[in-house]
mmCIF file with all atom_site columns, C-alpha atoms in Angstrom:
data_model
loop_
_atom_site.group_PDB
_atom_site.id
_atom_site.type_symbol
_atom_site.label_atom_id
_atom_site.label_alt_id
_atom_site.label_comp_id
_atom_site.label_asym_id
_atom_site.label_entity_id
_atom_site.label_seq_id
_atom_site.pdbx_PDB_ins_code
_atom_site.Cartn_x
_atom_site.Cartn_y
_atom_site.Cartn_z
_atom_site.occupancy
_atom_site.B_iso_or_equiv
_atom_site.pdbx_formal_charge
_atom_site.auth_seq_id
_atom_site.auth_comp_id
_atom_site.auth_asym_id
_atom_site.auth_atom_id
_atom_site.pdbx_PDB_model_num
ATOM 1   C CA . UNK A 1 1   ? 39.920 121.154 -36.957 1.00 0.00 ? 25  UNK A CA 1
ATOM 2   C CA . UNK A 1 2   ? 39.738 124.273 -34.775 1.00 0.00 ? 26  UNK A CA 1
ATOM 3   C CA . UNK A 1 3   ? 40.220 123.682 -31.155 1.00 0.00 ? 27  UNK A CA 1
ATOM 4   C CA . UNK A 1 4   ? 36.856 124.136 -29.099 1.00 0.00 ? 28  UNK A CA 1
ATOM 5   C CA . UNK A 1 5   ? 36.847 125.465 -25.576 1.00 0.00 ? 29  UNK A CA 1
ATOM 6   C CA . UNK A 1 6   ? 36.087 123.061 -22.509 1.00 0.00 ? 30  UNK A CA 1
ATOM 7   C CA . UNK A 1 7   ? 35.946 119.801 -24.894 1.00 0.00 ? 31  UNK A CA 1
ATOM 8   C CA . UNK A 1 8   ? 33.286 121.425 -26.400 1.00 0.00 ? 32  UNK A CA 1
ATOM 9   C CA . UNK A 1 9   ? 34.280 119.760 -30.079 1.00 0.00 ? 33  UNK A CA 1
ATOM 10  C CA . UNK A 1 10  ? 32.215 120.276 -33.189 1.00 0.00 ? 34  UNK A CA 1
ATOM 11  C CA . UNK A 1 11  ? 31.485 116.873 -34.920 1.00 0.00 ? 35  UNK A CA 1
ATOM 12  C CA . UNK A 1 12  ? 32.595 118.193 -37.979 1.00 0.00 ? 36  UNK A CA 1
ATOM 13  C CA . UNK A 1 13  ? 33.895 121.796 -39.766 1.00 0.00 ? 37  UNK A CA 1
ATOM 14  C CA . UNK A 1 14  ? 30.341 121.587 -41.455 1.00 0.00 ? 38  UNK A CA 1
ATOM 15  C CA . UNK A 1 15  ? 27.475 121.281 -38.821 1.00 0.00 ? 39  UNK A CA 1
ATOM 16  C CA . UNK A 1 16  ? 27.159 124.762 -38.129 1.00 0.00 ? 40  UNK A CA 1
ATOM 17  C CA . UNK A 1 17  ? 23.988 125.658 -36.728 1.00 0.00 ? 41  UNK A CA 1
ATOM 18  C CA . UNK A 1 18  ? 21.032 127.350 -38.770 1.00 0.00 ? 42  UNK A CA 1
ATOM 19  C CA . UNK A 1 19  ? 20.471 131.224 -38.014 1.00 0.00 ? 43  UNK A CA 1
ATOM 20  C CA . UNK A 1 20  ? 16.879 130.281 -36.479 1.00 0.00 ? 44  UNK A CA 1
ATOM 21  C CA . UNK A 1 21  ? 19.328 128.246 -33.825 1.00 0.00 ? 45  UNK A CA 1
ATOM 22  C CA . UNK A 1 22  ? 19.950 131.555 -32.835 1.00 0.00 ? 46  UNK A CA 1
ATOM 23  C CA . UNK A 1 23  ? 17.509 134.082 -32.830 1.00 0.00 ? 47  UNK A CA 1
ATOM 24  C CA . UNK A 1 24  ? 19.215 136.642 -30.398 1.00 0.00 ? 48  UNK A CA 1
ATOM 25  C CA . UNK A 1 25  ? 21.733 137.654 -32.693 1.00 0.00 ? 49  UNK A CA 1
ATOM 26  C CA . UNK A 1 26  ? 21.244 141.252 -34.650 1.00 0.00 ? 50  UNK A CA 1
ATOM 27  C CA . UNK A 1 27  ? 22.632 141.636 -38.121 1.00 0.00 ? 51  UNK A CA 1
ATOM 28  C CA . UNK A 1 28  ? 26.267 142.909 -38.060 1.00 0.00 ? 52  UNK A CA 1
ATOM 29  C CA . UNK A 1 29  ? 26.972 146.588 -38.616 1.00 0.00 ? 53  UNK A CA 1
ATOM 30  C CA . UNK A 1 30  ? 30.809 146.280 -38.490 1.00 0.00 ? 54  UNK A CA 1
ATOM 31  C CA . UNK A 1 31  ? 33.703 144.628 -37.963 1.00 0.00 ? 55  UNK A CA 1
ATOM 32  C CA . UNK A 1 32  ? 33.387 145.170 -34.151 1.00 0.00 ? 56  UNK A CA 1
ATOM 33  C CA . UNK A 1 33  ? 29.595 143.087 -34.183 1.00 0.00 ? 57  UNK A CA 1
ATOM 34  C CA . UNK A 1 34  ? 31.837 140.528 -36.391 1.00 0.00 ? 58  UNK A CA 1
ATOM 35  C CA . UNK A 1 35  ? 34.172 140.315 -33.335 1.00 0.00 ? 59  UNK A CA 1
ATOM 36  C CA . UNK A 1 36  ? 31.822 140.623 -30.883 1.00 0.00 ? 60  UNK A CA 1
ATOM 37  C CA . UNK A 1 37  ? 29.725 137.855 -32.196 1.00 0.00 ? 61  UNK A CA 1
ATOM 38  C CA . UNK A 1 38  ? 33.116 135.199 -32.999 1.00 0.00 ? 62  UNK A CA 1
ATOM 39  C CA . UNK A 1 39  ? 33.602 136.045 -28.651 1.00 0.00 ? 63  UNK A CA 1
ATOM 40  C CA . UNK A 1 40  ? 30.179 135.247 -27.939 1.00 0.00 ? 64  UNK A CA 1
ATOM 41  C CA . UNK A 1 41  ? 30.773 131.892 -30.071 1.00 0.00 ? 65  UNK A CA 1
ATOM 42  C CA . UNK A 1 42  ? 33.803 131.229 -28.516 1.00 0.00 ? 66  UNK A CA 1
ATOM 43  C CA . UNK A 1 43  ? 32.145 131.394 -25.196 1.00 0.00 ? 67  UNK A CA 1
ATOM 44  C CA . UNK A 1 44  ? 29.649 128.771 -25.924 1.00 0.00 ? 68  UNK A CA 1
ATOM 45  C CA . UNK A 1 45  ? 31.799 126.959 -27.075 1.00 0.00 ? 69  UNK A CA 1
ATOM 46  C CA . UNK A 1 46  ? 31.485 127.278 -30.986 1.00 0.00 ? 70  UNK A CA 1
ATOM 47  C CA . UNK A 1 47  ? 28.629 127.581 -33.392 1.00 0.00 ? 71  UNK A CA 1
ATOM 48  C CA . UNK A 1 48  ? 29.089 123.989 -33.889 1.00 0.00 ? 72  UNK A CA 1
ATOM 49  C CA . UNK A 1 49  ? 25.748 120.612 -33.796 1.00 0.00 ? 73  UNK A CA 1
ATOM 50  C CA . UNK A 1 50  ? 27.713 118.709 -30.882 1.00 0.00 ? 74  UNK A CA 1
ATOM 51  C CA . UNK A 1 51  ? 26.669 115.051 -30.514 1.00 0.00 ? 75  UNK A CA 1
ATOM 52  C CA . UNK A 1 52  ? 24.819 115.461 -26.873 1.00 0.00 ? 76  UNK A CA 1
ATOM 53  C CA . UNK A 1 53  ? 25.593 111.766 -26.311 1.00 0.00 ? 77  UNK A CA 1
ATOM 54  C CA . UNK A 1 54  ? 29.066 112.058 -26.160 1.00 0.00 ? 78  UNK A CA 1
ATOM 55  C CA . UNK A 1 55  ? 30.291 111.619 -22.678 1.00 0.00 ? 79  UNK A CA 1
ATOM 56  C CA . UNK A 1 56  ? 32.543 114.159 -22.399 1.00 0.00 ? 80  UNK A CA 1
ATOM 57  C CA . UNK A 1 57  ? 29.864 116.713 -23.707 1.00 0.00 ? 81  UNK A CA 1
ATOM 58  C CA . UNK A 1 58  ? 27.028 115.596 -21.812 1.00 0.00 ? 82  UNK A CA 1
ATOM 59  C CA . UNK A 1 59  ? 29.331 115.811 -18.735 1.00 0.00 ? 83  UNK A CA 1
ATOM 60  C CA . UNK A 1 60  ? 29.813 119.536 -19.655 1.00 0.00 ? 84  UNK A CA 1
ATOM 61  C CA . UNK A 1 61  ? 26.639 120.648 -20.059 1.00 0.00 ? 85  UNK A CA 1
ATOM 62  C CA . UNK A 1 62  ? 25.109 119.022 -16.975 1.00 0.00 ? 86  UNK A CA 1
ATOM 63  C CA . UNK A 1 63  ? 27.665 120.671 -15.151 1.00 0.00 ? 87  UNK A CA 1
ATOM 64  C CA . UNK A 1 64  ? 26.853 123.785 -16.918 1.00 0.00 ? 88  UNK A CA 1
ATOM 65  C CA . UNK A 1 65  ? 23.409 123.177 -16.043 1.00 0.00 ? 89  UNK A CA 1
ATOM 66  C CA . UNK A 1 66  ? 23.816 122.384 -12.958 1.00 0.00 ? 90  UNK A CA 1
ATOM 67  C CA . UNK A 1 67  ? 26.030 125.560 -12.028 1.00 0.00 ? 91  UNK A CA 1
ATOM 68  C CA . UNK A 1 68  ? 23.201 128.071 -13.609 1.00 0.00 ? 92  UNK A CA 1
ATOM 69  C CA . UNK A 1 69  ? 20.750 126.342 -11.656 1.00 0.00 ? 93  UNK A CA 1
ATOM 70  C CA . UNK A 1 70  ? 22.312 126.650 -8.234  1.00 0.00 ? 94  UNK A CA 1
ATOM 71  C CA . UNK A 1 71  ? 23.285 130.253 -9.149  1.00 0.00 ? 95  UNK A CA 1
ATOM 72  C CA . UNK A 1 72  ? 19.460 131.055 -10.256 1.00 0.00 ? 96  UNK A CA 1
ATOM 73  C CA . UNK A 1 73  ? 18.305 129.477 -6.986  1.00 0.00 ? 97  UNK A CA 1
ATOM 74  C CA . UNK A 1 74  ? 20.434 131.428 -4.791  1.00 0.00 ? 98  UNK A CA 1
ATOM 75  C CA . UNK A 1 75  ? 20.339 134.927 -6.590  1.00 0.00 ? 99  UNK A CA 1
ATOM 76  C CA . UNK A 1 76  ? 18.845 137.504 -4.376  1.00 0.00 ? 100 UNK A CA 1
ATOM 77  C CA . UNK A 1 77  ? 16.166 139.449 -6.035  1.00 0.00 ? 101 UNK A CA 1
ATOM 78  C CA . UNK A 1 78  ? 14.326 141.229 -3.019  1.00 0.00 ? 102 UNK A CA 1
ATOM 79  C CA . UNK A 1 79  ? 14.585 145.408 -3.036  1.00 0.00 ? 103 UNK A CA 1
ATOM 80  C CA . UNK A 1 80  ? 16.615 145.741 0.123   1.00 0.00 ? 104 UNK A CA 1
ATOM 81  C CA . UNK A 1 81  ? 19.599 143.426 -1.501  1.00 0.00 ? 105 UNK A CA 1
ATOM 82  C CA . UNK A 1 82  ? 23.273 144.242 0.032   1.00 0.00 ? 106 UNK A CA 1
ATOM 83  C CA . UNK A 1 83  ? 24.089 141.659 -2.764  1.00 0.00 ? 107 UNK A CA 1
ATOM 84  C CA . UNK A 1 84  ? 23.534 139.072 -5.144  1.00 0.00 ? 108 UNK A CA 1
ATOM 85  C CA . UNK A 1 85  ? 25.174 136.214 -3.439  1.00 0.00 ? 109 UNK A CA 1
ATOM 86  C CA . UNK A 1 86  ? 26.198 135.752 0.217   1.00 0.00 ? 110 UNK A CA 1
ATOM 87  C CA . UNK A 1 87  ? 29.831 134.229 -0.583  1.00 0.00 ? 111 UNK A CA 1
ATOM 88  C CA . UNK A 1 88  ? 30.135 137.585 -2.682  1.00 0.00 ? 112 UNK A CA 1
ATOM 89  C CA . UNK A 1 89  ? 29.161 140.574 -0.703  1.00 0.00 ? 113 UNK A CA 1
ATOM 90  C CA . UNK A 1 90  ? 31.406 143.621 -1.336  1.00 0.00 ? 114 UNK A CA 1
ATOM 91  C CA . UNK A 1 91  ? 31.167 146.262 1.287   1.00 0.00 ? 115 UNK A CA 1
ATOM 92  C CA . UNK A 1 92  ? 34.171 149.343 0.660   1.00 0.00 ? 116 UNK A CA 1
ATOM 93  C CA . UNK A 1 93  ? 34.591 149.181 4.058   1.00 0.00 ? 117 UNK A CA 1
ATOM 94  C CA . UNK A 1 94  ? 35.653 145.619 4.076   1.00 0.00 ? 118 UNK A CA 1
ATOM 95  C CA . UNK A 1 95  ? 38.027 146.655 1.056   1.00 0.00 ? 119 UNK A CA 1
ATOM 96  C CA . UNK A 1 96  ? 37.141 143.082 -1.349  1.00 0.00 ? 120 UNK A CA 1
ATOM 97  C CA . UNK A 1 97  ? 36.705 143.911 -4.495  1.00 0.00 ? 121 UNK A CA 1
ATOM 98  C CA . UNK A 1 98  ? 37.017 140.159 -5.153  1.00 0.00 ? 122 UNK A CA 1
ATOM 99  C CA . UNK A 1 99  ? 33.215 139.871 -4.075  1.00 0.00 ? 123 UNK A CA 1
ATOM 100 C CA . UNK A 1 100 ? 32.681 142.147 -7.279  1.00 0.00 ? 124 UNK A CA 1
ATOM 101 C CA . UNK A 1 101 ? 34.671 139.862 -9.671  1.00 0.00 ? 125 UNK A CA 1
ATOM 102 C CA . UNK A 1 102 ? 32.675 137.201 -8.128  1.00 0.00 ? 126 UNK A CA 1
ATOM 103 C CA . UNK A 1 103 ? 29.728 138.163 -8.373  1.00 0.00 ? 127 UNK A CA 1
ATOM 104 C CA . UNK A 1 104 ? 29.626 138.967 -12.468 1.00 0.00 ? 128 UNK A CA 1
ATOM 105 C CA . UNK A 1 105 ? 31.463 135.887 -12.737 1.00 0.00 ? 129 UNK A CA 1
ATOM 106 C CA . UNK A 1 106 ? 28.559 134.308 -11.532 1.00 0.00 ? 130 UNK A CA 1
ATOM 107 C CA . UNK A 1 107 ? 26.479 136.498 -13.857 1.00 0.00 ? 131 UNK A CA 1
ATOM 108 C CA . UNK A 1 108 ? 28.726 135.513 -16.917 1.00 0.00 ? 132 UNK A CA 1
ATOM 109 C CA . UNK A 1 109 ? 28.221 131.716 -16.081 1.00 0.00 ? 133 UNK A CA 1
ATOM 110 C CA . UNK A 1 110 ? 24.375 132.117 -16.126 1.00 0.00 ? 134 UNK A CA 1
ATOM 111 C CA . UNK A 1 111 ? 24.359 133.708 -19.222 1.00 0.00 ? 135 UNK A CA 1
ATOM 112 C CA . UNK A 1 112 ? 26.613 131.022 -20.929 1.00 0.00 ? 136 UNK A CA 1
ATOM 113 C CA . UNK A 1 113 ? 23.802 128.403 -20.184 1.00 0.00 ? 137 UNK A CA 1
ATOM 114 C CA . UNK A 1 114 ? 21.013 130.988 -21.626 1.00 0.00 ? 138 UNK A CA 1
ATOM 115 C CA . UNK A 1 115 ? 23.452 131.476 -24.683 1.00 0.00 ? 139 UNK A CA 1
ATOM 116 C CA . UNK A 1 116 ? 24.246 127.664 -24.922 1.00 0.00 ? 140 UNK A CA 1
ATOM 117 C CA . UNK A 1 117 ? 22.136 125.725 -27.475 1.00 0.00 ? 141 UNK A CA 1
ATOM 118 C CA . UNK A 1 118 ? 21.372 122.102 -25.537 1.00 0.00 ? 142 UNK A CA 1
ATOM 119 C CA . UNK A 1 119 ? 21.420 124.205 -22.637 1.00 0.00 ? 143 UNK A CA 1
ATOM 120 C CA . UNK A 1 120 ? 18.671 123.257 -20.480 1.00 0.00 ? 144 UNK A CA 1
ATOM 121 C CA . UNK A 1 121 ? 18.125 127.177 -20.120 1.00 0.00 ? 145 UNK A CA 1
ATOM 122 C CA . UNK A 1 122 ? 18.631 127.667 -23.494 1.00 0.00 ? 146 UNK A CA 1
ATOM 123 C CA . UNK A 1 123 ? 16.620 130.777 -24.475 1.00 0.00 ? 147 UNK A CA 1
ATOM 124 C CA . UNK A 1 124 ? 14.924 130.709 -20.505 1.00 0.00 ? 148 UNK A CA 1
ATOM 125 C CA . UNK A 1 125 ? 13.029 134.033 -19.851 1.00 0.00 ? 149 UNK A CA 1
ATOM 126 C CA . UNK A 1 126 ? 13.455 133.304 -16.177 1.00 0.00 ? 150 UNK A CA 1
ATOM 127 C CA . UNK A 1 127 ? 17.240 132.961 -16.778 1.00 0.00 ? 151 UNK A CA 1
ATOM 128 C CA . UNK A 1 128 ? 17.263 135.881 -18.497 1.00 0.00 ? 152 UNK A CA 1
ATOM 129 C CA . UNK A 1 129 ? 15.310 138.108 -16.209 1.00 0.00 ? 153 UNK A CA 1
ATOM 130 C CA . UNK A 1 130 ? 17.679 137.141 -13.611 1.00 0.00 ? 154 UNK A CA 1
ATOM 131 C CA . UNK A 1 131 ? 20.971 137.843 -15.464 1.00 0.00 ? 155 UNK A CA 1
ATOM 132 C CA . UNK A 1 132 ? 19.111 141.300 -16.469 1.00 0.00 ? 156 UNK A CA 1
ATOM 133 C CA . UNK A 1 133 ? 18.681 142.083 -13.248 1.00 0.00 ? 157 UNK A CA 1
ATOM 134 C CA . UNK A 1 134 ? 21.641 141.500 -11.248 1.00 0.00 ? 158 UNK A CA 1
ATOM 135 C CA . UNK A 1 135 ? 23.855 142.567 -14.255 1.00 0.00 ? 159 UNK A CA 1
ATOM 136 C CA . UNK A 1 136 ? 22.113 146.077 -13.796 1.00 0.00 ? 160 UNK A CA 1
ATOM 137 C CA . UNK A 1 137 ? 22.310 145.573 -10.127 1.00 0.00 ? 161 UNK A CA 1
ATOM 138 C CA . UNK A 1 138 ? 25.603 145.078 -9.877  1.00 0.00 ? 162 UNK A CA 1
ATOM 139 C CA . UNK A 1 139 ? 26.875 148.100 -12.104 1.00 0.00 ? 163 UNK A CA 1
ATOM 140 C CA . UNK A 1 140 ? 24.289 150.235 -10.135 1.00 0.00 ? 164 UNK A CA 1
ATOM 141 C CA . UNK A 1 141 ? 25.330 149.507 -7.136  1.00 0.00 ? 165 UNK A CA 1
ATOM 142 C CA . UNK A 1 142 ? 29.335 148.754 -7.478  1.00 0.00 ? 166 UNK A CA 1
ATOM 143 C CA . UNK A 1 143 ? 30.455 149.279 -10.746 1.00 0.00 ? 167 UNK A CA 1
ATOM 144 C CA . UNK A 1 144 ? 29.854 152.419 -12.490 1.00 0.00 ? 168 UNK A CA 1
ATOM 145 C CA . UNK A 1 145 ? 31.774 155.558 -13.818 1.00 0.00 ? 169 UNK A CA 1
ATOM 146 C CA . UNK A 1 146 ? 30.704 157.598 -10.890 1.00 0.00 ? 170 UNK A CA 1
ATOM 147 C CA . UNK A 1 147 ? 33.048 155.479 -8.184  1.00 0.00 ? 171 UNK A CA 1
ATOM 148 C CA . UNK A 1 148 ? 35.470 157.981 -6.857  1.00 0.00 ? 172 UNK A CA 1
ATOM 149 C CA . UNK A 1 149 ? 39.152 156.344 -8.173  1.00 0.00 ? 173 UNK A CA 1
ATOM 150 C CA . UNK A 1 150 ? 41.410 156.802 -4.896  1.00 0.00 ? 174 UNK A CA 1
ATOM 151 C CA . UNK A 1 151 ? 44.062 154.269 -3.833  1.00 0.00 ? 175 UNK A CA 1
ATOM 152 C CA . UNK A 1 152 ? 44.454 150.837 -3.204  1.00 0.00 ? 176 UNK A CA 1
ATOM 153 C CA . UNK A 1 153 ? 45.122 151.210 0.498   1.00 0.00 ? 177 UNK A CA 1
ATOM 154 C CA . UNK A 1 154 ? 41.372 152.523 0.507   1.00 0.00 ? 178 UNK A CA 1
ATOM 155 C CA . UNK A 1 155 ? 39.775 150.193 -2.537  1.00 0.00 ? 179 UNK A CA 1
ATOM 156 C CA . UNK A 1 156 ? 41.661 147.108 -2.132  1.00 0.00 ? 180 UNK A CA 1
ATOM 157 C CA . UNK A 1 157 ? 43.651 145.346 -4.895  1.00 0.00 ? 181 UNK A CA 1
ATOM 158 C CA . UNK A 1 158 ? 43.262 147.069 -7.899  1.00 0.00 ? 182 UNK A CA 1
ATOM 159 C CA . UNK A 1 159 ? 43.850 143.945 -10.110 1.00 0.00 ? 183 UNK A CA 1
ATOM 160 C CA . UNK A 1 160 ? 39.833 143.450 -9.019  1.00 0.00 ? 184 UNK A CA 1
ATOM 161 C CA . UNK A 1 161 ? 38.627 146.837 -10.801 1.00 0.00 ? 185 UNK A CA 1
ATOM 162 C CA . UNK A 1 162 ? 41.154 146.610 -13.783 1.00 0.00 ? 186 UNK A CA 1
ATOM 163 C CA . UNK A 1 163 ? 41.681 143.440 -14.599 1.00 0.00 ? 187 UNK A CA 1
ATOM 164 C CA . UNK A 1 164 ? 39.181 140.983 -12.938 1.00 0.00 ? 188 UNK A CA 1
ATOM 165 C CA . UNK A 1 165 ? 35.590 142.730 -12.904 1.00 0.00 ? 189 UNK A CA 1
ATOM 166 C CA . UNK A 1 166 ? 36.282 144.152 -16.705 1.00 0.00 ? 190 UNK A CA 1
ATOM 167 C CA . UNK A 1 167 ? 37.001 140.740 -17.803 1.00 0.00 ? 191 UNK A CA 1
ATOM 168 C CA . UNK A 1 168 ? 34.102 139.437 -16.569 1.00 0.00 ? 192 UNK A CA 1
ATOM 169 C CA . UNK A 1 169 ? 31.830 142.127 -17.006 1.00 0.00 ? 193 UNK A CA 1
ATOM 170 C CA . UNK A 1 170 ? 33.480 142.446 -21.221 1.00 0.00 ? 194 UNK A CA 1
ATOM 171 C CA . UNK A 1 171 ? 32.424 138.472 -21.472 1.00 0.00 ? 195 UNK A CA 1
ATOM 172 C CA . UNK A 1 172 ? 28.573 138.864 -19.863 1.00 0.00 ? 196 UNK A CA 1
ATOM 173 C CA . UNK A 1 173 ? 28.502 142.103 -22.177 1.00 0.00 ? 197 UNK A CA 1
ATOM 174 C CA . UNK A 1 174 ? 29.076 140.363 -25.252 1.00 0.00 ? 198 UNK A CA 1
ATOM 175 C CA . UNK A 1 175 ? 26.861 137.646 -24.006 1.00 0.00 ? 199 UNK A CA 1
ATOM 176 C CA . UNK A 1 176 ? 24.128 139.370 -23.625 1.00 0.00 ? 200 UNK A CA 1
ATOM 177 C CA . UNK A 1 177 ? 24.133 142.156 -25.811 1.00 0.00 ? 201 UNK A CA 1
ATOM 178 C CA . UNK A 1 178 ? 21.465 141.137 -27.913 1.00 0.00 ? 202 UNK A CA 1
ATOM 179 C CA . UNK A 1 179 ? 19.071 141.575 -24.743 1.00 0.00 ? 203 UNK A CA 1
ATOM 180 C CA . UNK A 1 180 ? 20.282 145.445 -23.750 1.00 0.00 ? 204 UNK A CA 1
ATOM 181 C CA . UNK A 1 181 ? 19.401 148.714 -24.443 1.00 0.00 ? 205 UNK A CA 1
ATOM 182 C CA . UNK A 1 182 ? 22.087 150.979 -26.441 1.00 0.00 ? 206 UNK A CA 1
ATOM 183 C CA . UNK A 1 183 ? 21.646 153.470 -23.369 1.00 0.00 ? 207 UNK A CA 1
ATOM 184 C CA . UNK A 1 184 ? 22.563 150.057 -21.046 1.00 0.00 ? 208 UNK A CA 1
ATOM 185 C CA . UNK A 1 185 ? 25.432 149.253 -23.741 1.00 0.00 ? 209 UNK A CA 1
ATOM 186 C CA . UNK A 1 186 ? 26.694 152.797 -23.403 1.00 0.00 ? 210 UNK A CA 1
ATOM 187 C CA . UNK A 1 187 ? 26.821 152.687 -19.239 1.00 0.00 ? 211 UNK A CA 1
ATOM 188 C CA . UNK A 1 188 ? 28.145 149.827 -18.893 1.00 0.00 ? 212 UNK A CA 1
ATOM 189 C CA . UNK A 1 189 ? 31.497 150.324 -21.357 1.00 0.00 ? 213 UNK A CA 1
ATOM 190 C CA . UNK A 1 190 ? 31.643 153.769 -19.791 1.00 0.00 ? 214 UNK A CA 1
ATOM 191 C CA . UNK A 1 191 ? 31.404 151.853 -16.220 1.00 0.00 ? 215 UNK A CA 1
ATOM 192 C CA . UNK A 1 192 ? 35.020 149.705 -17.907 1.00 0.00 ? 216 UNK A CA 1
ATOM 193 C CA . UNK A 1 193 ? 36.348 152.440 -19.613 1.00 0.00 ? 217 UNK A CA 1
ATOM 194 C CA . UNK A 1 194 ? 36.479 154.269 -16.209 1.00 0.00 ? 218 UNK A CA 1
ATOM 195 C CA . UNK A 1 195 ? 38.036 151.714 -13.946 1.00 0.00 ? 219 UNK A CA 1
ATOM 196 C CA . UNK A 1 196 ? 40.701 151.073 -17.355 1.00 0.00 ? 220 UNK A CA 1
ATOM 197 C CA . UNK A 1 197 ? 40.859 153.980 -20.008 1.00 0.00 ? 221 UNK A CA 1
ATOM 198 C CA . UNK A 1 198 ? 43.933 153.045 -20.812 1.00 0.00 ? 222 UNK A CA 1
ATOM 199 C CA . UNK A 1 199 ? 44.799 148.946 -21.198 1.00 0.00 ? 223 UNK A CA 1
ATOM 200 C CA . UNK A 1 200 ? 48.386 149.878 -20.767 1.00 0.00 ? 224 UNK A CA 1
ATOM 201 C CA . UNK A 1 201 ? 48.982 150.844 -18.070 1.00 0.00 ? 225 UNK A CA 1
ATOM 202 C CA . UNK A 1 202 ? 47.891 150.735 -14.609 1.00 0.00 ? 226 UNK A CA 1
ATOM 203 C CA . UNK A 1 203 ? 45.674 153.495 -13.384 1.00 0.00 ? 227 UNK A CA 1
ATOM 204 C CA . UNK A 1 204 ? 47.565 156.993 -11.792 1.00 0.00 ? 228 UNK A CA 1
ATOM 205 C CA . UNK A 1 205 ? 45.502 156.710 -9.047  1.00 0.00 ? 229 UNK A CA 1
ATOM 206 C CA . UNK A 1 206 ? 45.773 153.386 -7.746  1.00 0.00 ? 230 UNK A CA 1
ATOM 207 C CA . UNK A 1 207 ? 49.604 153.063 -7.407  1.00 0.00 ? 231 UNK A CA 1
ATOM 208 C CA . UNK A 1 208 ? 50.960 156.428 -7.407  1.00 0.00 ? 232 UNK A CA 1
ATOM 209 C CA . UNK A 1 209 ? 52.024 156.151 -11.061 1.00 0.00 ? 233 UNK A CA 1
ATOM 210 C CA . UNK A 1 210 ? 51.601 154.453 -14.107 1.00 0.00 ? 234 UNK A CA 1
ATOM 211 C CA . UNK A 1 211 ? 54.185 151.754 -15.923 1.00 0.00 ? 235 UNK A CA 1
#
């Protein structure tokens, strides 16, 4: 039996849920929706009936819960924002990029309850709204292809905008893709593909040179 993410474990290889579990999900084009879609799985731990009265699982998703709720309760949503979340608020003069891995972290936790069937926010347009909102927020605002690329003496670490952000920001993507716009789809890979064109290697800018 496959190993399931977070304890997460299917009852059996056959209890797969039905597609009107999952209503979200397009048809598949290509290969890349095929991938796309076995990420999103994996996220949520599996498309998998899991036996809710299991102690371990019910621990999991009341914790899940629990986290999305907090995180939905805190959210700033007013106009005049600086941020989404006090514990994350990235300023470029304060040079902590951290507060922008944070933040979509935060983001991509949220949307794994709204993706998560025995979720309590399973499917919640309130959740959603919210994830909607500060996922465009945040790219608005911090995380777009029109950030000037300097140096990390001026940006802070650049493990933030290469590594950290883009994994986050690649998880809520798949996520939530269902729910965006292909003109939102197309600005937000442009927003990764500027901060890391090139998985290889690290970017000129940043350190001087790449290896």
């Amino acid at each position: 039996m496959a190993w399931q993410p977070d304890g997460l474990r299917p009852l059996c290889e056959k209890q797969y849920f039905t597609p009107a579990d999952h209503p979200e999900e397009e048809p598949m084009q290509d290969a890349f929706d095929a991938l796309r879609l076995r990420w999103k799985n994996y996220l949520i731990g599996g498309r998998f009936a899991y036996d809710t009265q299991d102690a371990d699982i019910s621990k999991k998703l009341k914790n899940m819960d629990d986290t999305a709720a907090e995180l939905l309760r805190t959210m700033q949503r007013g106009e005049t924002r600086a941020y989404l979340w006090s514990g994350y608020a990235y300023s470029a003069s304060a040079k902590n990029p951290s507060a922008i891995t944070g933040t979509f972290g935060n983001l991509k936790n949220m949307a794994i309850a709204y993706r998560t069937p025995y979720s309590a926010y399973y499917g919640d347009q309130s959740m959603r709204e919210a994830i909607l909102d500060g996922l465009s927020w945040a790219h608005d605002n911090w995380y777009h292809q029109n950030v000037p690329l300097t140096n990390s003496s001026k940006m802070g670490n650049w493990w933030e905008w290469e590594i950290g952000t883009p994994l986050q920001f690649a998880d809520l993507l798949a996520l939530m893709y269902g729910e965006l716009s292909p003109q939102r789809v197309q600005d937000y890979c442009a927003a990764i593909e500027h901060f890391c064109p090139d998985p290889r290697y690290r970017e000129l800018e940043w350190m001087g040179g790449a290896y």
